[in-house]
Amino acid sequence: MVLSTKLHRFDLRSTFFTSPCPSFTPNSSSLVSRKTFKFKPTKITAQVFTLSVETSVKDPESDIESLISSNTEEINRKRSSKQSITGASGISSGVKLENISKSYKGVTVSKDVSWEVKKGEKVGLVGVNAAGKTTGLRIITGQEEPDSGNVIKAKSNMKNAFLNQEFEVSMSRTVREELMSAFKEEMEISDRLERVQKTIEGATEDLELMGRLLDGFDLLQRRAQAVDLDEVDAKVSKLMPELGFSPEDSDSSGFHFLSTTRRKQNLFAPTISNKLIHPPPLHAPPLLPSISRIDGKMKACCRAISTTYPMSITSRFNPCFITKVAEPNAGLIGDEDDVLQDPNTLSHLKTELLQQLKGINRGIFGVPSSKKSDVEAMVKLLESHNPTPDPILNLEKVGGCWKLLYSTITILGSKRTKLGLRDFITLGEFFQIIDIEKSKAVNVIKFNARGLKLLNGKLTIEASFKIASKSRVDVSYDNSTITPD
Ligand SMILES: Nc1ncnc2c1ncn2[C@@H]1O[C@H](COP(=O)(O)OP(=O)(O)OP(=O)(O)O)[C@@H](O)[C@H]1O
């Protein structure tokens, strides 16, 4: 199966742990298939390329974003014009009601009411039934509009919320489900992901339909990432004991706990905490401790390895023997002089870098940005020790078949749609075959897709390069193919 593609951009960079080799740095202004790359003479690590494939579909998220931002601007404009008309004053912290009046059907509930809560203050609202206490709170949270007067917040993006007097706890939901319901948006995304995933699994015969479903799934995946969907289960598990529930309570009906007021409140606490109230709600119980993400870092040992072993790869250069493999080692493998240059620093840096790379899940969207910046900071440091300052004069060190440990690859557009699901697709080994004599570079990326046999295989991207100057090469894209196993 050959799937042709229109490339907008193709960046090829090739550098290496075990042997110094050049880095092709893209000309950032260019978005055409033929590009000029500059050799960065001090690169040591291994990398592949960045690839963007044309897509005609407008990103639905940017549509949503633009709608949201224009609406927000409009609301802010209206608010500021209203405040300036009524002469509202600013405050340094907390929230303030200023000269608020509110009537329902001609009956005045609040008339010219002013009060405020500063940061860290606890304020009790006291009044007879129907005095308008709840109405005031609803006005602060924006659930009601005052007839006149202003709500002034120290920060325009401040979120406020309050606990209702009456709780709505579903009798049929388990405690866990009740807590999960606090994460409404996340749960909705999760449900939709599940439904789309099932539909995709039943649509392998219809590539057109699958393409559309994958696009939808892709969008949902990004939303899931944005709301930290993976963390919800862990958050709920962490909340359970903090709220006084034991793990065994998890599957019990919320009904069993309704007789205990404190627990009733507790059931609602996640809702409040999930809304990131700032400052604390006016008459809510203390906020739950923030849920911190555990960011475990693997510390593993690295050891020196051999560099040559045969491995065949189906490509234009087949059969191919891996002659250079970037693997854990204690220092540079190659020229003895290189090793002797600064073995302690290099050894330490390389070990650190290899530890950073361990456990990276190379999904179709590339390495997560937080991880990427850690890795690339380390790469930069390592680059400064590259013993080959002028790699263009050492092209023999560049040629061969390379197994890459790390890549900055991000596949966009229709190619991603074809390969497209973070959950399903795992990028396997990356190979880069550089043929100096023919001035060709071939990247082979293996991938496998759980549950979608159709998409198991490899993506091969072929390019030509030409030495343009002492420090530059031109790289031009030739073609790419997806080959199923
Ligand atoms: N949406 C509405 N439509 C019509 N009347 C309303 C509405 N919301 C509140 N009211 C009326 O406004 C008055 C003030 O209600 P509010 O709930 O603010 O009082 P409260 O001080 O919180 O009372 P309580 O102490 O009983 O909770 C009540 O008479 C209520 O019936």
Short mmCIF file of C-alpha atoms and ligand atoms in Angstrom, two decimals:
data_model
loop_
_atom_site.label_atom_id
_atom_site.label_comp_id
_atom_site.label_asym_id
_atom_site.label_seq_id
_atom_site.Cartn_x
_atom_site.Cartn_y
_atom_site.Cartn_z
CA MET A 1 0.00 0.00 0.00
CA VAL A 2 1.46 3.30 -0.98
CA LEU A 3 -0.11 6.47 0.30
CA SER A 4 1.16 9.55 -1.43
CA THR A 5 1.42 12.78 0.43
CA LYS A 6 2.03 16.45 -0.22
CA LEU A 7 4.71 17.75 2.02
CA HIS A 8 4.84 21.26 3.28
CA ARG A 9 7.93 20.84 5.28
CA PHE A 10 10.61 18.32 5.77
CA ASP A 11 13.41 18.81 8.20
CA LEU A 12 16.13 16.26 8.40
CA ARG A 13 18.64 16.30 11.16
CA SER A 14 21.11 13.63 11.83
CA THR A 15 23.53 13.56 14.65
CA PHE A 16 24.76 10.92 16.85
CA PHE A 17 26.01 9.71 20.17
CA THR A 18 28.63 7.35 19.05
CA SER A 19 30.17 9.34 16.32
CA PRO A 20 30.13 13.03 15.61
CA CYS A 21 27.94 13.95 12.71
CA PRO A 22 26.26 17.04 11.35
CA SER A 23 23.01 18.57 12.28
CA PHE A 24 20.77 19.95 9.56
CA THR A 25 19.13 23.02 10.94
CA PRO A 26 16.00 24.09 9.08
CA ASN A 27 15.66 27.50 7.63
CA SER A 28 12.81 28.59 9.83
CA SER A 29 11.10 30.82 7.31
CA SER A 30 10.71 28.16 4.66
CA LEU A 31 7.61 26.02 4.41
CA VAL A 32 8.21 24.40 1.07
CA SER A 33 9.42 20.94 0.34
CA ARG A 34 12.87 21.97 -0.71
CA LYS A 35 14.76 23.42 2.16
CA THR A 36 18.13 24.68 3.08
CA PHE A 37 19.68 23.29 6.19
CA LYS A 38 22.63 24.54 8.00
CA PHE A 39 25.19 22.33 9.62
CA LYS A 40 25.48 22.92 13.29
CA PRO A 41 28.96 21.70 13.91
CA THR A 42 28.66 20.78 17.56
CA LYS A 43 25.78 18.29 17.60
CA ILE A 44 26.36 14.90 19.22
CA THR A 45 22.95 13.41 19.82
CA ALA A 46 20.75 11.48 17.45
CA GLN A 47 17.70 12.96 15.83
CA VAL A 48 15.48 12.41 12.84
CA PHE A 49 13.28 15.10 11.34
CA THR A 50 10.16 17.12 11.56
CA LEU A 51 7.54 16.53 8.96
CA SER A 52 4.42 18.48 8.18
CA VAL A 53 1.92 17.21 5.67
CA GLU A 54 -0.62 19.41 4.01
CA THR A 55 -4.16 19.29 5.32
CA SER A 56 -7.05 21.23 3.92
CA VAL A 57 -9.23 20.81 6.97
CA LYS A 58 -9.43 23.88 9.15
CA ASP A 59 -8.51 23.04 12.72
CA PRO A 60 -11.84 22.91 14.60
CA GLU A 61 -10.08 23.82 17.83
CA SER A 62 -8.79 27.09 16.45
CA ASP A 63 -12.34 27.82 15.30
CA ILE A 64 -13.57 27.24 18.82
CA GLU A 65 -10.69 29.26 20.21
CA SER A 66 -11.44 32.21 17.96
CA LEU A 67 -15.11 32.08 18.90
CA ILE A 68 -14.28 31.97 22.59
CA SER A 69 -11.78 34.79 22.37
CA SER A 70 -14.10 37.07 20.40
CA ASN A 71 -16.92 36.36 22.85
CA THR A 72 -14.66 37.00 25.80
CA GLU A 73 -13.52 40.27 24.31
CA GLU A 74 -17.13 41.29 23.75
CA ILE A 75 -18.11 40.41 27.32
CA ASN A 76 -15.12 42.25 28.74
CA ARG A 77 -15.90 45.25 26.56
CA LYS A 78 -19.49 45.30 27.81
CA ARG A 79 -18.38 44.87 31.40
CA SER A 80 -15.83 47.63 31.25
CA SER A 81 -18.24 50.01 29.57
CA LYS A 82 -20.86 49.20 32.19
CA GLN A 83 -18.39 49.74 35.00
CA SER A 84 -17.19 53.00 33.63
CA ILE A 85 -20.77 54.25 33.27
CA THR A 86 -21.60 53.43 36.86
CA GLY A 87 -18.27 54.59 38.16
CA ALA A 88 -17.18 51.29 39.71
CA SER A 89 -14.03 51.39 41.80
CA GLY A 90 -11.21 48.84 41.72
CA ILE A 91 -10.06 46.59 44.58
CA SER A 92 -6.67 45.18 45.43
CA SER A 93 -7.85 41.72 46.50
CA GLY A 94 -10.94 39.56 46.79
CA VAL A 95 -14.36 40.46 45.48
CA LYS A 96 -16.79 43.30 46.08
CA LEU A 97 -20.48 43.97 45.49
CA GLU A 98 -21.07 47.64 44.92
CA ASN A 99 -24.52 49.25 45.05
CA ILE A 100 -26.25 46.10 43.87
CA SER A 101 -30.02 46.13 43.33
CA LYS A 102 -32.07 43.17 42.19
CA SER A 103 -35.79 42.61 41.76
CA TYR A 104 -37.79 39.60 40.69
CA LYS A 105 -41.11 40.31 39.04
CA GLY A 106 -41.29 43.76 40.57
CA VAL A 107 -40.39 42.55 44.05
CA THR A 108 -37.14 44.08 45.25
CA VAL A 109 -34.85 41.51 46.84
CA SER A 110 -31.71 43.61 47.19
CA LYS A 111 -31.55 47.38 47.14
CA ASP A 112 -28.28 49.28 46.88
CA VAL A 113 -26.33 46.54 48.65
CA SER A 114 -22.56 46.81 49.04
CA TRP A 115 -20.15 44.44 50.75
CA GLU A 116 -16.81 42.88 50.06
CA VAL A 117 -14.52 40.02 50.96
CA LYS A 118 -10.82 40.56 50.87
CA LYS A 119 -8.28 37.86 50.26
CA GLY A 120 -8.01 35.57 53.30
CA GLU A 121 -11.08 37.03 55.04
CA LYS A 122 -14.01 34.92 56.20
CA VAL A 123 -17.29 36.78 56.03
CA GLY A 124 -20.69 35.56 57.27
CA LEU A 125 -23.82 36.81 55.53
CA VAL A 126 -26.61 37.04 58.09
CA GLY A 127 -30.24 37.69 57.23
CA VAL A 128 -33.76 36.38 57.56
CA ASN A 129 -35.13 33.93 55.02
CA ALA A 130 -35.51 35.49 51.61
CA ALA A 131 -33.31 38.43 52.55
CA GLY A 132 -31.32 37.96 49.37
CA LYS A 133 -28.17 36.24 50.67
CA THR A 134 -28.14 33.53 48.01
CA THR A 135 -29.05 36.08 45.38
CA GLY A 136 -25.91 38.04 46.28
CA LEU A 137 -23.79 34.92 45.90
CA ARG A 138 -25.41 34.05 42.61
CA ILE A 139 -24.63 37.54 41.36
CA ILE A 140 -20.98 37.13 42.31
CA THR A 141 -20.68 33.86 40.45
CA GLY A 142 -22.45 35.31 37.43
CA GLN A 143 -25.49 33.05 37.69
CA GLU A 144 -27.62 36.19 38.04
CA GLU A 145 -27.23 39.67 36.56
CA PRO A 146 -27.86 42.60 38.90
CA ASP A 147 -30.35 45.23 37.75
CA SER A 148 -27.81 47.85 38.73
CA GLY A 149 -24.50 48.05 40.54
CA ASN A 150 -21.23 46.21 39.99
CA VAL A 151 -19.37 43.09 40.90
CA ILE A 152 -15.72 43.99 41.17
CA LYS A 153 -13.04 41.35 41.25
CA ALA A 154 -9.40 41.95 42.00
CA LYS A 155 -8.48 39.80 39.03
CA SER A 156 -10.62 39.56 35.95
CA ASN A 157 -9.98 35.83 35.58
CA MET A 158 -10.90 35.06 39.21
CA LYS A 159 -13.32 32.16 39.60
CA ASN A 160 -15.89 32.12 42.39
CA ALA A 161 -18.30 29.45 43.54
CA PHE A 162 -20.41 28.55 46.54
CA LEU A 163 -21.99 25.46 48.04
CA ASN A 164 -25.69 25.13 47.60
CA GLN A 165 -27.78 24.64 50.72
CA GLU A 166 -29.43 21.65 49.12
CA PHE A 167 -27.24 19.02 47.56
CA GLU A 168 -28.16 17.01 44.57
CA VAL A 169 -26.57 13.66 45.16
CA SER A 170 -27.83 10.96 42.87
CA MET A 171 -29.25 7.96 44.70
CA SER A 172 -28.22 5.60 41.98
CA ARG A 173 -24.58 6.61 41.64
CA THR A 174 -21.79 4.98 43.60
CA VAL A 175 -19.48 7.15 45.68
CA ARG A 176 -16.82 6.84 43.03
CA GLU A 177 -19.22 7.79 40.26
CA GLU A 178 -20.39 10.76 42.31
CA LEU A 179 -16.83 11.97 42.71
CA MET A 180 -16.18 11.33 39.05
CA SER A 181 -19.18 13.48 38.19
CA ALA A 182 -17.30 16.46 39.56
CA PHE A 183 -15.07 16.13 36.53
CA LYS A 184 -17.90 16.71 34.12
CA GLU A 185 -15.94 17.87 31.11
CA GLU A 186 -13.36 15.11 31.50
CA MET A 187 -16.06 12.44 31.78
CA GLU A 188 -17.81 13.73 28.72
CA ILE A 189 -14.59 13.56 26.71
CA SER A 190 -13.90 10.09 28.05
CA ASP A 191 -17.35 8.85 26.99
CA ARG A 192 -16.97 10.31 23.55
CA LEU A 193 -13.49 8.87 23.13
CA GLU A 194 -14.80 5.46 24.03
CA ARG A 195 -17.65 5.70 21.54
CA VAL A 196 -15.44 6.94 18.70
CA GLN A 197 -12.87 4.26 19.46
CA LYS A 198 -15.51 1.53 19.21
CA THR A 199 -16.79 2.95 15.94
CA ILE A 200 -13.26 3.07 14.50
CA GLU A 201 -12.68 -0.56 15.35
CA GLY A 202 -15.76 -1.45 13.32
CA ALA A 203 -14.81 0.76 10.38
CA THR A 204 -11.53 -0.73 9.20
CA GLU A 205 -13.07 -1.58 5.82
CA ASP A 206 -14.02 2.00 5.03
CA LEU A 207 -10.88 4.15 4.86
CA GLU A 208 -12.83 7.31 4.14
CA LEU A 209 -15.01 6.89 7.20
CA MET A 210 -12.05 5.86 9.26
CA GLY A 211 -10.16 8.98 8.21
CA ARG A 212 -13.00 11.16 9.45
CA LEU A 213 -13.32 9.22 12.66
CA LEU A 214 -9.58 9.47 13.26
CA ASP A 215 -9.73 13.22 12.82
CA GLY A 216 -12.49 13.37 15.44
CA PHE A 217 -10.54 11.09 17.70
CA ASP A 218 -7.45 13.22 17.26
CA LEU A 219 -9.35 16.32 18.34
CA LEU A 220 -10.80 14.52 21.35
CA GLN A 221 -7.37 13.25 22.29
CA ARG A 222 -6.04 16.77 22.35
CA ARG A 223 -8.94 17.89 24.51
CA ALA A 224 -8.34 14.93 26.80
CA GLN A 225 -4.73 15.97 27.11
CA ALA A 226 -5.69 19.56 27.83
CA VAL A 227 -7.95 18.54 30.72
CA ASP A 228 -5.54 15.90 32.02
CA LEU A 229 -7.99 13.07 31.55
CA ASP A 230 -5.44 10.43 32.48
CA GLU A 231 -5.17 11.97 35.91
CA VAL A 232 -8.88 11.90 36.84
CA ASP A 233 -8.92 8.35 38.14
CA ALA A 234 -5.86 8.99 40.24
CA LYS A 235 -7.33 12.24 41.54
CA VAL A 236 -10.52 10.49 42.60
CA SER A 237 -8.59 7.70 44.31
CA LYS A 238 -6.58 10.29 46.17
CA LEU A 239 -9.70 12.20 47.16
CA MET A 240 -11.48 9.19 48.62
CA PRO A 241 -9.51 8.92 51.88
CA GLU A 242 -9.20 12.69 52.15
CA LEU A 243 -12.98 12.89 52.16
CA GLY A 244 -13.34 10.18 54.76
CA PHE A 245 -14.22 7.33 52.47
CA SER A 246 -12.40 4.03 52.56
CA PRO A 247 -11.51 2.19 49.36
CA GLU A 248 -14.37 -0.25 50.07
CA ASP A 249 -16.86 2.63 49.97
CA SER A 250 -15.95 3.21 46.34
CA ASP A 251 -18.70 1.01 44.91
CA SER A 252 -21.31 1.77 47.56
CA SER A 253 -24.28 3.87 46.60
CA GLY A 254 -24.09 7.53 47.61
CA PHE A 255 -27.48 6.96 49.21
CA HIS A 256 -25.84 5.19 52.17
CA PHE A 257 -24.00 8.33 53.10
CA LEU A 258 -26.80 10.86 52.81
CA SER A 259 -27.61 10.74 56.50
CA THR A 260 -24.24 12.22 57.38
CA THR A 261 -24.16 15.92 56.66
CA ARG A 262 -20.40 16.11 56.66
CA ARG A 263 -20.17 13.43 54.03
CA LYS A 264 -22.89 15.06 52.03
CA GLN A 265 -20.75 18.13 51.95
CA ASN A 266 -17.72 16.05 51.19
CA LEU A 267 -19.40 14.63 48.16
CA PHE A 268 -19.65 18.12 46.87
CA ALA A 269 -16.21 19.24 47.81
CA PRO A 270 -14.56 17.84 44.71
CA THR A 271 -16.94 19.82 42.59
CA ILE A 272 -15.76 22.93 44.29
CA SER A 273 -12.09 22.02 44.24
CA ASN A 274 -12.32 21.03 40.63
CA LYS A 275 -13.52 24.50 39.72
CA LEU A 276 -10.28 25.94 41.04
CA ILE A 277 -11.94 28.52 43.20
CA HIS A 278 -9.87 31.54 43.86
CA PRO A 279 -10.23 33.02 46.37
CA PRO A 280 -11.95 30.43 48.59
CA PRO A 281 -15.74 30.32 48.33
CA LEU A 282 -17.69 32.48 50.70
CA HIS A 283 -19.26 29.78 52.77
CA ALA A 284 -17.72 26.59 51.53
CA PRO A 285 -15.76 24.19 53.70
CA PRO A 286 -11.98 24.42 53.47
CA LEU A 287 -10.70 23.49 50.09
CA LEU A 288 -9.18 20.12 49.57
CA PRO A 289 -5.45 19.95 49.25
CA SER A 290 -4.33 20.43 45.71
CA ILE A 291 -3.71 17.27 43.81
CA SER A 292 -0.14 17.13 42.83
CA ARG A 293 1.15 15.14 39.97
CA ILE A 294 3.71 12.57 40.79
CA ASP A 295 6.47 13.00 38.37
CA GLY A 296 8.56 9.92 38.83
CA LYS A 297 11.90 9.90 37.12
CA MET A 298 13.51 6.67 36.21
CA LYS A 299 17.05 6.27 37.31
CA ALA A 300 18.58 3.44 35.42
CA CYS A 301 22.08 2.25 34.86
CA CYS A 302 23.69 2.60 31.46
CA ARG A 303 26.49 0.51 30.22
CA ALA A 304 28.80 0.40 27.24
CA ILE A 305 27.69 -1.70 24.29
CA SER A 306 29.05 -2.84 21.00
CA THR A 307 28.27 -0.79 17.93
CA THR A 308 28.10 -3.16 15.03
CA TYR A 309 25.55 -5.83 14.24
CA PRO A 310 23.60 -6.75 11.14
CA MET A 311 19.97 -5.81 10.71
CA SER A 312 17.99 -5.80 7.52
CA ILE A 313 15.59 -3.02 6.69
CA THR A 314 13.31 -2.99 3.68
CA SER A 315 14.24 0.13 1.82
CA ARG A 316 15.96 1.29 -1.31
CA PHE A 317 19.22 0.49 0.44
CA ASN A 318 18.18 -3.00 1.38
CA PRO A 319 19.89 -5.08 2.64
CA CYS A 320 21.29 -2.76 5.20
CA PHE A 321 23.70 -3.42 8.00
CA ILE A 322 23.49 -1.35 11.09
CA THR A 323 26.98 -0.12 11.51
CA LYS A 324 26.33 2.64 14.02
CA VAL A 325 23.91 2.30 16.84
CA ALA A 326 23.24 4.93 19.43
CA GLU A 327 22.96 2.98 22.66
CA PRO A 328 23.75 3.51 26.31
CA ASN A 329 27.45 3.80 26.84
CA ALA A 330 29.70 5.35 29.34
CA GLY A 331 31.37 7.75 26.94
CA LEU A 332 31.97 8.29 23.27
CA ILE A 333 32.45 5.24 21.15
CA GLY A 334 34.68 6.01 18.24
CA ASP A 335 38.01 7.71 18.04
CA GLU A 336 40.12 7.22 21.09
CA ASP A 337 40.98 10.89 20.96
CA ASP A 338 37.30 11.71 21.21
CA VAL A 339 36.98 9.62 24.32
CA LEU A 340 40.00 11.18 25.85
CA GLN A 341 38.79 14.70 25.22
CA ASP A 342 36.75 14.99 28.36
CA PRO A 343 35.56 11.54 29.35
CA ASN A 344 34.20 12.39 32.74
CA THR A 345 31.97 15.21 31.60
CA LEU A 346 30.87 13.42 28.48
CA SER A 347 30.26 10.22 30.30
CA HIS A 348 28.16 11.98 32.89
CA LEU A 349 26.22 13.99 30.33
CA LYS A 350 25.52 11.02 28.15
CA THR A 351 24.37 8.94 31.07
CA GLU A 352 22.08 11.76 32.15
CA LEU A 353 20.71 12.14 28.66
CA LEU A 354 20.10 8.45 28.25
CA GLN A 355 18.24 8.44 31.52
CA GLN A 356 16.08 11.28 30.25
CA LEU A 357 15.29 9.25 27.16
CA LYS A 358 14.34 6.13 29.01
CA GLY A 359 10.67 5.37 29.07
CA ILE A 360 9.73 8.09 26.58
CA ASN A 361 6.59 7.06 24.82
CA ARG A 362 7.15 8.21 21.28
CA GLY A 363 3.57 8.80 20.28
CA ILE A 364 2.48 10.09 16.95
CA PHE A 365 2.33 13.63 18.33
CA GLY A 366 5.96 13.51 19.30
CA VAL A 367 7.55 13.66 22.69
CA PRO A 368 5.53 15.62 25.26
CA SER A 369 6.75 19.21 25.34
CA SER A 370 7.83 19.21 29.00
CA LYS A 371 9.97 16.16 28.44
CA LYS A 372 11.23 17.54 25.15
CA SER A 373 12.60 20.67 26.74
CA ASP A 374 14.44 18.62 29.39
CA VAL A 375 15.92 16.38 26.74
CA GLU A 376 16.85 19.20 24.43
CA ALA A 377 18.50 21.19 27.18
CA MET A 378 20.64 18.17 27.89
CA VAL A 379 21.35 17.70 24.18
CA LYS A 380 22.48 21.28 23.91
CA LEU A 381 24.88 20.80 26.75
CA LEU A 382 26.20 17.66 25.19
CA GLU A 383 26.54 19.37 21.82
CA SER A 384 28.98 21.83 23.29
CA HIS A 385 31.39 18.89 23.69
CA ASN A 386 31.17 17.65 20.11
CA PRO A 387 34.74 16.76 19.15
CA THR A 388 34.12 17.30 15.42
CA PRO A 389 33.74 21.01 14.94
CA ASP A 390 33.46 20.76 11.16
CA PRO A 391 31.31 17.73 10.28
CA ILE A 392 31.02 18.61 6.59
CA LEU A 393 34.65 17.61 6.28
CA ASN A 394 33.96 14.31 8.00
CA LEU A 395 31.04 12.99 6.01
CA GLU A 396 32.37 9.46 6.25
CA LYS A 397 31.31 9.59 9.88
CA VAL A 398 27.78 10.44 8.87
CA GLY A 399 27.14 7.72 6.34
CA GLY A 400 25.61 4.39 7.27
CA CYS A 401 22.54 2.99 8.84
CA TRP A 402 21.65 4.51 12.15
CA LYS A 403 19.30 3.43 14.82
CA LEU A 404 18.00 6.53 16.52
CA LEU A 405 17.28 6.69 20.20
CA TYR A 406 15.48 9.98 20.15
CA SER A 407 13.65 11.97 17.57
CA THR A 408 11.89 15.28 17.34
CA ILE A 409 9.46 13.83 14.84
CA THR A 410 5.94 15.19 14.80
CA ILE A 411 3.67 13.97 12.06
CA LEU A 412 0.90 16.34 11.07
CA GLY A 413 -2.07 16.38 8.74
CA SER A 414 -3.26 13.49 6.66
CA LYS A 415 -0.28 11.25 7.41
CA ARG A 416 -1.13 11.56 11.05
CA THR A 417 -4.73 10.83 10.24
CA LYS A 418 -3.63 7.66 8.56
CA LEU A 419 -1.39 6.70 11.43
CA GLY A 420 -3.19 8.77 13.85
CA LEU A 421 -4.09 7.73 17.35
CA ARG A 422 -1.94 8.30 20.33
CA ASP A 423 -3.63 5.47 22.18
CA PHE A 424 -3.44 3.02 19.34
CA ILE A 425 -0.23 3.92 17.64
CA THR A 426 3.13 3.29 19.15
CA LEU A 427 6.12 4.44 17.21
CA GLY A 428 8.70 1.71 17.24
CA GLU A 429 12.29 1.89 16.19
CA PHE A 430 13.60 4.74 14.07
CA PHE A 431 16.25 4.15 11.50
CA GLN A 432 18.10 6.63 9.37
CA ILE A 433 20.07 5.44 6.41
CA ILE A 434 22.47 7.97 5.02
CA ASP A 435 24.14 7.15 1.74
CA ILE A 436 26.90 9.66 1.23
CA GLU A 437 27.80 8.48 -2.27
CA LYS A 438 24.24 8.79 -3.55
CA SER A 439 23.46 11.80 -1.38
CA LYS A 440 20.34 10.12 -0.10
CA ALA A 441 18.76 9.97 3.32
CA VAL A 442 16.02 7.53 4.19
CA ASN A 443 14.13 7.54 7.43
CA VAL A 444 12.25 4.44 8.43
CA ILE A 445 9.88 4.61 11.34
CA LYS A 446 8.24 1.45 12.51
CA PHE A 447 4.85 1.68 14.11
CA ASN A 448 2.22 -0.62 15.42
CA ALA A 449 -1.42 -0.06 16.11
CA ARG A 450 -3.24 -1.96 18.77
CA GLY A 451 -6.50 -3.42 17.44
CA LEU A 452 -5.98 -1.98 13.97
CA LYS A 453 -3.90 -4.52 12.07
CA LEU A 454 -4.32 -2.52 8.92
CA LEU A 455 -2.09 0.20 10.26
CA ASN A 456 0.84 -1.88 11.48
CA GLY A 457 3.92 -1.36 9.43
CA LYS A 458 6.45 1.30 8.69
CA LEU A 459 6.60 4.82 7.40
CA THR A 460 9.49 5.42 5.03
CA ILE A 461 10.52 8.92 4.05
CA GLU A 462 13.12 9.41 1.40
CA ALA A 463 15.07 12.57 0.74
CA SER A 464 18.10 13.76 -1.17
CA PHE A 465 20.69 16.14 0.11
CA LYS A 466 23.29 18.26 -1.59
CA ILE A 467 26.23 20.02 -0.05
CA ALA A 468 25.58 23.67 -0.62
CA SER A 469 28.53 25.22 1.14
CA LYS A 470 31.10 24.45 3.78
CA SER A 471 28.45 24.57 6.43
CA ARG A 472 25.18 23.91 4.61
CA VAL A 473 23.33 21.20 2.76
CA ASP A 474 20.12 21.41 0.81
CA VAL A 475 17.65 18.66 1.59
CA SER A 476 14.78 17.89 -0.71
CA TYR A 477 11.98 15.50 -0.07
CA ASP A 478 11.55 12.67 -2.59
CA ASN A 479 8.66 10.57 -1.39
CA SER A 480 7.12 8.77 1.55
CA THR A 481 5.30 5.51 1.87
CA ILE A 482 3.35 3.69 4.51
CA THR A 483 3.98 -0.02 4.20
CA PRO A 484 1.83 -2.36 6.26
CA ASP A 485 3.44 -5.48 7.69
N1 LIG B 1 -35.13 33.31 40.04
C1 LIG B 1 -36.00 33.84 40.92
N2 LIG B 1 -37.21 34.21 40.50
C2 LIG B 1 -38.08 34.79 41.35
N3 LIG B 1 -37.83 35.00 42.66
C3 LIG B 1 -36.62 34.64 43.11
C4 LIG B 1 -35.65 34.04 42.27
N4 LIG B 1 -34.53 33.80 43.02
C5 LIG B 1 -34.80 34.21 44.25
N5 LIG B 1 -36.04 34.71 44.32
C6 LIG B 1 -36.67 35.26 45.48
O1 LIG B 1 -35.79 36.24 46.01
C7 LIG B 1 -35.86 36.25 47.41
C8 LIG B 1 -34.47 36.12 47.99
O2 LIG B 1 -34.04 34.81 47.80
P1 LIG B 1 -32.63 34.31 48.34
O3 LIG B 1 -32.57 32.86 48.01
O4 LIG B 1 -31.58 35.18 47.83
O5 LIG B 1 -32.77 34.56 49.88
P2 LIG B 1 -31.86 34.02 51.07
O6 LIG B 1 -31.52 35.16 51.90
O7 LIG B 1 -30.74 33.25 50.52
O8 LIG B 1 -32.90 33.07 51.78
P3 LIG B 1 -32.64 31.77 52.69
O9 LIG B 1 -32.04 32.21 53.95
O10 LIG B 1 -34.01 31.22 52.86
O11 LIG B 1 -31.78 30.87 51.86
C9 LIG B 1 -36.77 35.11 47.79
O12 LIG B 1 -38.08 35.66 48.07
C10 LIG B 1 -36.81 34.24 46.58
O13 LIG B 1 -38.09 33.58 46.46
#
